[in-house]
mmCIF file of C-alpha atoms and ligand atoms in Angstrom:
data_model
loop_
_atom_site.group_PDB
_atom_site.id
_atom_site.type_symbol
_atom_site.label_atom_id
_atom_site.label_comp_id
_atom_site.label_asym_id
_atom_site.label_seq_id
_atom_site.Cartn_x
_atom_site.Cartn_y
_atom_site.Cartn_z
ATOM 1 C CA UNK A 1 0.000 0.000 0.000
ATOM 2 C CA UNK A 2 2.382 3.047 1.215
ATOM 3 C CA UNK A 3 5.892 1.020 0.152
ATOM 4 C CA UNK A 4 4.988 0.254 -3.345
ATOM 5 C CA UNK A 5 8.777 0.928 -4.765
ATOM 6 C CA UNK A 6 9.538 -2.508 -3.316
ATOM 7 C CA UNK A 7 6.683 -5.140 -3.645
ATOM 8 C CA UNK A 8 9.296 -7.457 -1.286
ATOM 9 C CA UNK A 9 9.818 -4.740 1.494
ATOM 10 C CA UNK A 10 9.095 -6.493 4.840
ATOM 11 C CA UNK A 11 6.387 -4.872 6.646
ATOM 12 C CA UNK A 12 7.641 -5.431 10.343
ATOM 13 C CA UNK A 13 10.699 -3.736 9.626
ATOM 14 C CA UNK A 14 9.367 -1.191 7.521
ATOM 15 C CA UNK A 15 6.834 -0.138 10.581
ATOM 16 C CA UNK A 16 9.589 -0.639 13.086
ATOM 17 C CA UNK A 17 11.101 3.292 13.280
ATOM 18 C CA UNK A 18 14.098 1.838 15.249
ATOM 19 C CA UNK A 19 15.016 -0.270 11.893
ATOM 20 C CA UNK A 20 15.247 2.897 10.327
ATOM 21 C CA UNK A 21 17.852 5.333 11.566
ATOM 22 C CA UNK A 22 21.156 6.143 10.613
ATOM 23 C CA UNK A 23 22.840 6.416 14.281
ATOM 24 C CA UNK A 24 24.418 3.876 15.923
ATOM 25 C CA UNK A 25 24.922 1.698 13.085
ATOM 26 C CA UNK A 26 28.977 0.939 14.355
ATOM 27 C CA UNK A 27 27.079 -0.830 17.207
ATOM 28 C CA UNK A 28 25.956 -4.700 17.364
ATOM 29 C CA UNK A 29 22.115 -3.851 17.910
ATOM 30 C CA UNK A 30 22.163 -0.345 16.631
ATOM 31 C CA UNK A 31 18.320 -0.716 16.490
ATOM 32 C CA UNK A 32 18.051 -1.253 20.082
ATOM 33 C CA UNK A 33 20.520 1.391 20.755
ATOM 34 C CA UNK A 34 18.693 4.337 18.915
ATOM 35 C CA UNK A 35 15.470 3.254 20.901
ATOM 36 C CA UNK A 36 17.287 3.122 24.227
ATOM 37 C CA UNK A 37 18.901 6.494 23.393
ATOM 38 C CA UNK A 38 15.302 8.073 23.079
ATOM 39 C CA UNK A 39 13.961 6.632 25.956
ATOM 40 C CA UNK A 40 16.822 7.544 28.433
ATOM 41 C CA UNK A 41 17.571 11.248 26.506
ATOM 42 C CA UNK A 42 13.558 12.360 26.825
ATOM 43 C CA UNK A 43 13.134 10.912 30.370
ATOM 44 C CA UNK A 44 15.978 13.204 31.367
ATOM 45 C CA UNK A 45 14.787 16.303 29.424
ATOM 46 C CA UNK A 46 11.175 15.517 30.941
ATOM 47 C CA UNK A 47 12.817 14.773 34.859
ATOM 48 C CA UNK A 48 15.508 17.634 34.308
ATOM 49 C CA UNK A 49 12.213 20.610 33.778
ATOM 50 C CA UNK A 50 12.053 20.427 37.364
ATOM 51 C CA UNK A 51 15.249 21.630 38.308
ATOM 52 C CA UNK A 52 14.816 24.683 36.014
ATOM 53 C CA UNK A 53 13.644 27.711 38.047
ATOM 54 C CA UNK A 54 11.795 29.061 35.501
ATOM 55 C CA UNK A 55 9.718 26.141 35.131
ATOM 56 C CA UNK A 56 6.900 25.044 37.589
ATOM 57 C CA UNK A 57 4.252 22.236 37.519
ATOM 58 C CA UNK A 58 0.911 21.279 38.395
ATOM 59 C CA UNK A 59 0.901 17.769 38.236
ATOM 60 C CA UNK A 60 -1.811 15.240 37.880
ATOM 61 C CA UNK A 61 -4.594 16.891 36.536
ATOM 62 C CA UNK A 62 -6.899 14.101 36.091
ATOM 63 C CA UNK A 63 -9.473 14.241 32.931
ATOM 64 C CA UNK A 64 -11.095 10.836 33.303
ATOM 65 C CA UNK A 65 -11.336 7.474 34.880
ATOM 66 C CA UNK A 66 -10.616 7.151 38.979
ATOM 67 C CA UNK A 67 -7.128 5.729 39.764
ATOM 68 C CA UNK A 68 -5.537 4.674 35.989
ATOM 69 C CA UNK A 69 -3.628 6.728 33.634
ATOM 70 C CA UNK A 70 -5.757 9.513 32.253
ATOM 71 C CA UNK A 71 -4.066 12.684 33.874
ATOM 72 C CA UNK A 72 -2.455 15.940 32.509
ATOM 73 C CA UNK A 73 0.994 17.841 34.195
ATOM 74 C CA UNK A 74 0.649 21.776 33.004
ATOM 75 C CA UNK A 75 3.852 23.050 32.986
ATOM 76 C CA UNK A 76 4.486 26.338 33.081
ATOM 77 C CA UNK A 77 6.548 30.024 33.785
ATOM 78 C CA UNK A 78 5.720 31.851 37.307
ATOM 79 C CA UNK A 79 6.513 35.095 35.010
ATOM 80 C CA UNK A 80 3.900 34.498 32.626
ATOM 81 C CA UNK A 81 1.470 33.767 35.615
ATOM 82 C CA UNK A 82 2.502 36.551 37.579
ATOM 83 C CA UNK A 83 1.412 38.818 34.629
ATOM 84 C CA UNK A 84 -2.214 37.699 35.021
ATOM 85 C CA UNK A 85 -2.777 37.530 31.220
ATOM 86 C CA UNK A 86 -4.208 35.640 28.991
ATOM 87 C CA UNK A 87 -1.499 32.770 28.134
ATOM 88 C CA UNK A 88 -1.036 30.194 24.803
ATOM 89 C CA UNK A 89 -1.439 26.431 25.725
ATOM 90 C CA UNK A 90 0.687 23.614 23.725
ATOM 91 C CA UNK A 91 -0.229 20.038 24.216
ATOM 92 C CA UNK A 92 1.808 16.911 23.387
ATOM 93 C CA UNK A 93 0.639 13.609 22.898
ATOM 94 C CA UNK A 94 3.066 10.871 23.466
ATOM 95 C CA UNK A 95 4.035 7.907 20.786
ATOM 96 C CA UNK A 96 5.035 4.401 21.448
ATOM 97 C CA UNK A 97 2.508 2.555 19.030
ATOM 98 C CA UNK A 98 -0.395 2.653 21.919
ATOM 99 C CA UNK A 99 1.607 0.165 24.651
ATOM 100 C CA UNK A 100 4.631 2.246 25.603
ATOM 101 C CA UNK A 101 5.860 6.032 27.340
ATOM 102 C CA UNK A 102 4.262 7.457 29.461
ATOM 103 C CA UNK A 103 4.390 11.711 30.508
ATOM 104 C CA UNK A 104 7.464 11.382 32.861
ATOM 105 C CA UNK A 105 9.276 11.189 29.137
ATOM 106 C CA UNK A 106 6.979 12.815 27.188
ATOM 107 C CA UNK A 107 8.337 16.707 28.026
ATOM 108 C CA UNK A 108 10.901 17.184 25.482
ATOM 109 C CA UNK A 109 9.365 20.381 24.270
ATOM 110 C CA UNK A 110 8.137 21.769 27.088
ATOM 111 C CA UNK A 111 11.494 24.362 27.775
ATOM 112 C CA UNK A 112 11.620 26.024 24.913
ATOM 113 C CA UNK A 113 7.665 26.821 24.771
ATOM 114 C CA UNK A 114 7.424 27.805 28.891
ATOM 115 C CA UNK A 115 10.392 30.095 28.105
ATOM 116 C CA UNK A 116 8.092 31.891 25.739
ATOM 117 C CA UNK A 117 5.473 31.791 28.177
ATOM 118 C CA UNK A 118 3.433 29.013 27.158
ATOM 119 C CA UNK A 119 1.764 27.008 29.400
ATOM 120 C CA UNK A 120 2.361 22.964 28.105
ATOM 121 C CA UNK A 121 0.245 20.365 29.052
ATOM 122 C CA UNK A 122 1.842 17.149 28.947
ATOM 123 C CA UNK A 123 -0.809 13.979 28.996
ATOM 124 C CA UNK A 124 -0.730 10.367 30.145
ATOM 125 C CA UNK A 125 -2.987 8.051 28.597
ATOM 126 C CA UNK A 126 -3.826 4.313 29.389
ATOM 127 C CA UNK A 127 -1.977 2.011 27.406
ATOM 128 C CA UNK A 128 -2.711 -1.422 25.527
ATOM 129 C CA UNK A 129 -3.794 -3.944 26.454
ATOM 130 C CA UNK A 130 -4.963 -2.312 29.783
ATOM 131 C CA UNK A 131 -7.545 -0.730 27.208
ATOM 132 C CA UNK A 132 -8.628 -2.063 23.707
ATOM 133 C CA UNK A 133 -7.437 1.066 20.806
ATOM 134 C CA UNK A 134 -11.490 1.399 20.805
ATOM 135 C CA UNK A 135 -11.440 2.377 23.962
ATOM 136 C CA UNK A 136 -8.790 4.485 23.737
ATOM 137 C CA UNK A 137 -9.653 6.895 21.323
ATOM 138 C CA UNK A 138 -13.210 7.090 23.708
ATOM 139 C CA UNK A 139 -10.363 8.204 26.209
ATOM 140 C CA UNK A 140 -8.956 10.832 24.182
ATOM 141 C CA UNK A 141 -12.308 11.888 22.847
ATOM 142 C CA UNK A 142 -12.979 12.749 26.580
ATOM 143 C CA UNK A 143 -9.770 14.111 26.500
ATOM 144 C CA UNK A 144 -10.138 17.203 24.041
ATOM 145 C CA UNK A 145 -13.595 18.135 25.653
ATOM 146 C CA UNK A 146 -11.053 18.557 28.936
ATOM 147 C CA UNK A 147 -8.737 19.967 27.452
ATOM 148 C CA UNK A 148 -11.058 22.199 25.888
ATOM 149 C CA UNK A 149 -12.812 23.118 28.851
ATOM 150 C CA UNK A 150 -9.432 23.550 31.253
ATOM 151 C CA UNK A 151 -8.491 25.956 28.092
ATOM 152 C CA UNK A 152 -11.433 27.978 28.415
ATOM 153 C CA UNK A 153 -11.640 28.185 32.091
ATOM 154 C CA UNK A 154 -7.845 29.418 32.476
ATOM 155 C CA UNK A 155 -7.768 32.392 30.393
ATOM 156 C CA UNK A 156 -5.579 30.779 27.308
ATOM 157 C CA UNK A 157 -5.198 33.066 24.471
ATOM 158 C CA UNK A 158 -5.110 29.983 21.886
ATOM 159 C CA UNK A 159 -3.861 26.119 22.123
ATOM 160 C CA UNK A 160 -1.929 23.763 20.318
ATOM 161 C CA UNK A 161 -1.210 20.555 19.778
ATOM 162 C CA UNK A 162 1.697 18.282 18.464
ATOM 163 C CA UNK A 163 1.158 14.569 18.478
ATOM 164 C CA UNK A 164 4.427 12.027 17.676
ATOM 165 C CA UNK A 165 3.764 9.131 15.726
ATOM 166 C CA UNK A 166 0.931 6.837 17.650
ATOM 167 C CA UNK A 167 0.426 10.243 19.230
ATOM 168 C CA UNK A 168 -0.600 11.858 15.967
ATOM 169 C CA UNK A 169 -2.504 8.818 14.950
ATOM 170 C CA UNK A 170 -4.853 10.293 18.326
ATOM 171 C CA UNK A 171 -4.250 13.793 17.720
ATOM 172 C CA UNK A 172 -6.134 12.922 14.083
ATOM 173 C CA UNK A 173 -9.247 13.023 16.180
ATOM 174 C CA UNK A 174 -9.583 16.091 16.921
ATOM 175 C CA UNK A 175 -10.165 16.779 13.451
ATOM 176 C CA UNK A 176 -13.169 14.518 13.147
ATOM 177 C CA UNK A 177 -14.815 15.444 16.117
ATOM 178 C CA UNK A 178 -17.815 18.562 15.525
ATOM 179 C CA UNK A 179 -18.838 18.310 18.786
ATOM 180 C CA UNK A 180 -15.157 19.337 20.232
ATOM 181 C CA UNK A 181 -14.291 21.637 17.070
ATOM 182 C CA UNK A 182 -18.060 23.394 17.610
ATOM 183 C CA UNK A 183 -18.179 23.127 21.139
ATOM 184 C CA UNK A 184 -18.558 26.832 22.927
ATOM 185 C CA UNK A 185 -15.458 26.331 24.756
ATOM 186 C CA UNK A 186 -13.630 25.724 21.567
ATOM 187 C CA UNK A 187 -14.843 28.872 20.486
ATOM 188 C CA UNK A 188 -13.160 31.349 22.451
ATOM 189 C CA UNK A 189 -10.013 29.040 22.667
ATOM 190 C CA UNK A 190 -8.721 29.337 18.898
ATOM 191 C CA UNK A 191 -6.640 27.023 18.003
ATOM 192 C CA UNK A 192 -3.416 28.238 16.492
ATOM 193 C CA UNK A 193 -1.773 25.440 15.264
ATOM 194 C CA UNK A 194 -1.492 21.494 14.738
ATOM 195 C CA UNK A 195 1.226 19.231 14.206
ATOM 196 C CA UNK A 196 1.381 16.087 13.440
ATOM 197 C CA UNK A 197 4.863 14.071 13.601
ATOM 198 C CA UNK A 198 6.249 11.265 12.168
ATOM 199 C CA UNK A 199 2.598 9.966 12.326
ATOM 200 C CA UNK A 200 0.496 6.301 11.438
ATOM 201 C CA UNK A 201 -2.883 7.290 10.241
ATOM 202 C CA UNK A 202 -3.488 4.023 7.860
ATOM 203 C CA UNK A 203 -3.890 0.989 10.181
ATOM 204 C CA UNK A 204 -5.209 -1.453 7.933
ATOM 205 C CA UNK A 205 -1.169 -2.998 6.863
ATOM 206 C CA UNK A 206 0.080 -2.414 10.898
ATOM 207 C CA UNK A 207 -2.207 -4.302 12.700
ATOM 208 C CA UNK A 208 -1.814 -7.795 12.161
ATOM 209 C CA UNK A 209 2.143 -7.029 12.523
ATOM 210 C CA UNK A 210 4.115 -8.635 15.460
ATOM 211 C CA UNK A 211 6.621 -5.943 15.422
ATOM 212 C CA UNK A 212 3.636 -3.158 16.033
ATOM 213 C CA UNK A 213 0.548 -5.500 17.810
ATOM 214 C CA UNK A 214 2.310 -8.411 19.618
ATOM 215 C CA UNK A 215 -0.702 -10.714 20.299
ATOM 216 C CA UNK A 216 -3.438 -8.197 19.109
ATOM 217 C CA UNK A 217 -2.614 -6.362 22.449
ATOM 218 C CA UNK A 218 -4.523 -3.475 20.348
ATOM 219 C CA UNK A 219 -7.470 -5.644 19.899
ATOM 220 C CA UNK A 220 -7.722 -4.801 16.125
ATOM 221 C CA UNK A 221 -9.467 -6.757 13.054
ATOM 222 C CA UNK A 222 -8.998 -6.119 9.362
ATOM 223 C CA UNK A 223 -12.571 -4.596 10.095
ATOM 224 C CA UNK A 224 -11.721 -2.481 13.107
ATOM 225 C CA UNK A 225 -8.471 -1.389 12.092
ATOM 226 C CA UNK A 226 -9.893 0.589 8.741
ATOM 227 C CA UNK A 227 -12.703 2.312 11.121
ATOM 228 C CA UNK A 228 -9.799 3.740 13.380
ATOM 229 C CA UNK A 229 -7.589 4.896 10.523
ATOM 230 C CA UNK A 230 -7.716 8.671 9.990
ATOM 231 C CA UNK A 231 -7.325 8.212 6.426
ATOM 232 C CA UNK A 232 -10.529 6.875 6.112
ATOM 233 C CA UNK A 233 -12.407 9.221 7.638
ATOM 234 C CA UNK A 234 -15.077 11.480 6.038
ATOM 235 C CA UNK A 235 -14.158 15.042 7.832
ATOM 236 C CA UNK A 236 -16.492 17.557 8.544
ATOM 237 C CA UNK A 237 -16.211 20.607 6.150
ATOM 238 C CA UNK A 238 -14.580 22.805 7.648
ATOM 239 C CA UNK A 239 -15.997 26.024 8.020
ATOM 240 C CA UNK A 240 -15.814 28.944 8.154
ATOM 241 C CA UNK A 241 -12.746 28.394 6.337
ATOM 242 C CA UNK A 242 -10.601 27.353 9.626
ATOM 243 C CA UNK A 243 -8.335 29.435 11.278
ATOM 244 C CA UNK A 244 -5.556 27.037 12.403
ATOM 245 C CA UNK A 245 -2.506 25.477 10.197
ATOM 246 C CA UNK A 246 -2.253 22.281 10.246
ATOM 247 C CA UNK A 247 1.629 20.900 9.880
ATOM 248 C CA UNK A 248 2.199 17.339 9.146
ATOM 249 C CA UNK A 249 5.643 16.677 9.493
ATOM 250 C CA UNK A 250 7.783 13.230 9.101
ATOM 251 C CA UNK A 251 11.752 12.567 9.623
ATOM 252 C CA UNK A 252 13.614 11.742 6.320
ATOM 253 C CA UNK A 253 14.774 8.656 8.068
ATOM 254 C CA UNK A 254 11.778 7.202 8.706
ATOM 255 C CA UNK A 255 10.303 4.440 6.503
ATOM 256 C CA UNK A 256 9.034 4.932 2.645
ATOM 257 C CA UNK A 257 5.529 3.250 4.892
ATOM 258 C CA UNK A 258 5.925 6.058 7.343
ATOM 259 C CA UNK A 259 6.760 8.743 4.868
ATOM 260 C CA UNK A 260 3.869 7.891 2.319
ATOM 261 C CA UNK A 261 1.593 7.786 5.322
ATOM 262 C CA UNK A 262 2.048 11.013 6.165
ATOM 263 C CA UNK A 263 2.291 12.488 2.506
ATOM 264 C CA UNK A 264 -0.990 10.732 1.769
ATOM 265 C CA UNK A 265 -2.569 12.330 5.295
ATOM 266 C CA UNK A 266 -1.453 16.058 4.295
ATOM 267 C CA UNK A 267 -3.002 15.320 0.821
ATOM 268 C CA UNK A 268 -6.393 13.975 2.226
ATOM 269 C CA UNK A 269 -6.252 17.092 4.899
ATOM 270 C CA UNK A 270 -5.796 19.516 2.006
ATOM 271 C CA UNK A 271 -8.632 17.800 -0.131
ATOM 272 C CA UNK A 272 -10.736 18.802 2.038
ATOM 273 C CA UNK A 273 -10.254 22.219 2.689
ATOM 274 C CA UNK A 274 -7.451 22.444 5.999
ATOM 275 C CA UNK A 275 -4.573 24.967 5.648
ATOM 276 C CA UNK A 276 -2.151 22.341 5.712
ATOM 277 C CA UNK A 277 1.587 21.994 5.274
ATOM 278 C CA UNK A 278 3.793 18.946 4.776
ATOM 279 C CA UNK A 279 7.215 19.130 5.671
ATOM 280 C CA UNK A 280 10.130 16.236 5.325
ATOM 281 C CA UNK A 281 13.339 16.694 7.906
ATOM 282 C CA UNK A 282 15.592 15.039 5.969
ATOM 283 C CA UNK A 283 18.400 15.080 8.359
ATOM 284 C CA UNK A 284 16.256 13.097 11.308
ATOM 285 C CA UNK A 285 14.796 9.935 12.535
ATOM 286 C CA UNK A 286 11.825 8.936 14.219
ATOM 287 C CA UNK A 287 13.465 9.821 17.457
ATOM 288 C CA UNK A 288 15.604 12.477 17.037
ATOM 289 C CA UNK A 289 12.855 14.982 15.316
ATOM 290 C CA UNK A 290 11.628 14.822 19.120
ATOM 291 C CA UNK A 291 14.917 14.432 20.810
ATOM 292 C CA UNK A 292 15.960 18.177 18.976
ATOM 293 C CA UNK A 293 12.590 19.538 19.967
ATOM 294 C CA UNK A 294 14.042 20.285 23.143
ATOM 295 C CA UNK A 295 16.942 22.571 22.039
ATOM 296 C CA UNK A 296 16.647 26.136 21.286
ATOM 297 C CA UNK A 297 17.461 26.590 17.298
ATOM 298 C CA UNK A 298 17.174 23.141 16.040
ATOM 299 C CA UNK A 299 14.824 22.702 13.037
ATOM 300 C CA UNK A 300 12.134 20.938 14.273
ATOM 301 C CA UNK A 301 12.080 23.855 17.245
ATOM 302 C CA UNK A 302 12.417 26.578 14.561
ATOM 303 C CA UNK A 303 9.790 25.279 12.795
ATOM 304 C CA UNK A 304 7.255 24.515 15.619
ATOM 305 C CA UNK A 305 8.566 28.587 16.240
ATOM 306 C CA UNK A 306 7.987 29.991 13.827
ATOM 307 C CA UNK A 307 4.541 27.863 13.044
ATOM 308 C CA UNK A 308 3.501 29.045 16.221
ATOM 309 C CA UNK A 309 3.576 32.940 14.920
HETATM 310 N N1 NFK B 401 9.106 -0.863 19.210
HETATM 311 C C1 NFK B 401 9.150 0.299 18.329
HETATM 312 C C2 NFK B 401 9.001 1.534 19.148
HETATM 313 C C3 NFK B 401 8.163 2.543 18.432
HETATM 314 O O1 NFK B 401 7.586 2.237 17.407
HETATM 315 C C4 NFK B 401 8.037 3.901 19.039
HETATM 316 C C5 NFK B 401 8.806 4.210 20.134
HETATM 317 C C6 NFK B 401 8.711 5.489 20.675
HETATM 318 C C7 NFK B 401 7.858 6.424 20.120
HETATM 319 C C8 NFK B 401 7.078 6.087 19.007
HETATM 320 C C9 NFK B 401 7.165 4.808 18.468
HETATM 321 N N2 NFK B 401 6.413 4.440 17.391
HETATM 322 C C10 NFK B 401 5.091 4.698 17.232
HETATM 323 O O2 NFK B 401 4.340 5.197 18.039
HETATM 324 C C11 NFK B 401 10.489 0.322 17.597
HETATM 325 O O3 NFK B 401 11.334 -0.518 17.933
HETATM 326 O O4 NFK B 401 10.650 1.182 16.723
#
């Protein structure tokens, strides 16, 4: 479907992002390395916010459920606060193909965004096979009507979003859901701007993969998995014409599977009517696009920057 130049390319490598980087390769298991790498590196950037006086958290926010995973840190500047005014929020949505990471390494971009007084809200979300992938996007559905509604209640001037890869595949909701994208609350909290990274939003050739859905932990068939891929989806109009850009974004190293996925999303977006962009970062992988994220003057931050205009 998405790799057609090679009618023999191996599908669990090709949706395995840690088969395709270029660093580490003088190792024995560079594949392993690159995903340990990302793992330890954002953990750090996400424990090491703390110890930066600028930036302060309110942690555990929850948005559903009683005692499991569906709960929000807002990071953000006392500065900003102090000022009493109105103040952008940016939201990231973790990746990890539904069953891994969690928000203690999930705030790579949170330093450069509270230093420009943004408030970042950094959310957890149960994980398969704890939930079915059903019952996840329910989650997150419940999700943007709190996020929504936090938004409007703590004078935000406008809110983003940026989901990575499984992360984007939820993020695609918001997109197909009138009832959050009409909701009151929604409108007088613009959005400003979407991004989508390094993203899956086809999940009919992933599912029955090992490499992605060890033992159907997602609880997908051929049937369910097209009714939760974003590429099918009819989208509502939008209008008026909408406000908001809408940047999908993929690494250069990722797969041709990967890469098409995302062309073929920014295509479909623009079809019908989004203001969208599509942008390939030659020079990354997978990881690294959100590694860099947390430096000042990187490209993925200069983009997100100067998207965020
Ligand atoms: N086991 C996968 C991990 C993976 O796909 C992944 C890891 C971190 C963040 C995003 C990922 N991919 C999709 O959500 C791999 O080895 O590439």
């Amino acid at each position: 479907m998405y790799n057609s130049q090679d009618e023999n390319v191996d599908l669990e490598r090709d949706y395995l992002p840690s088969c395709h980087s270029s660093r580490f390769r003088q190792l024995k298991n560079p594949e392993e390395a690159v995903l340990e790498h990302f793992v330890q590196l954002i953990t750090n950037q996400t424990s090491e916010l703390c110890s930066n006086a600028n930036i302060k958290v309110l942690p555990n926010l929850r948005y559903g459920g009683q005692v499991d995973r569906q709960l929000v840190d807002i990071y953000y500047s006392d500065v900003a606060k102090s000022k009493n005014k109105a103040t952008p929020l940016f939201v990231f949505i973790h990746g990890g193909y539904w069953q891994m990471l969690d928000k203690s390494s999930s705030g790579s971009m949170v330093a450069p965004l509270v230093e420009r007084g943004y408030r970042v809200a950094i959310m957890d979300y149960n994980l398969c096979p704890q939930v079915t992938l059903s019952q996840l996007l329910e989650q997150f559905s419940n999700f943007l009507e709190w996020i929504f509604d936090y938004a409007a209640s703590t004078h935000t001037s406008h809110i983003s979003f940026a989901g990575h890869s499984a992360g984007a595949h939820l993020l695609a909701q918001l997109l197909n859901a009138p009832d959050v994208l009409r909701s009151p609350q929604r409108a007088c909290v613009p959005i400003r701007s979407l991004f989508y990274i390094s993203g899956v939003y086809d999940l009919r050739e992933l599912w029955p993969l090992t490499s992605v859905n060890p033992k159907n932990i997602l609880s997908l068939n051929a049937e369910l998995a097209a009714k939760l891929s974003p590429i099918l989806w009819e989208y509502v109009e939008p209008s008026p014409e909408p406000t908001f850009g809408i940047h999908v974004l993929v690494a250069g190293h990722d797969s041709v599977s990967f890469i098409e996925q995302s062309r073929s999303f920014a295509r479909l977006l623009a079809a019908k009517g989004f203001k969208i962009k599509f942008h390939i970062f030659e020079q990354y992988d997978h990881f690294d696009i959100i590694e860099e994220s947390a430096i000042e003057g990187t490209p993925i931050s200069e983009y997100i920057k100067e998207a965020l205009q």
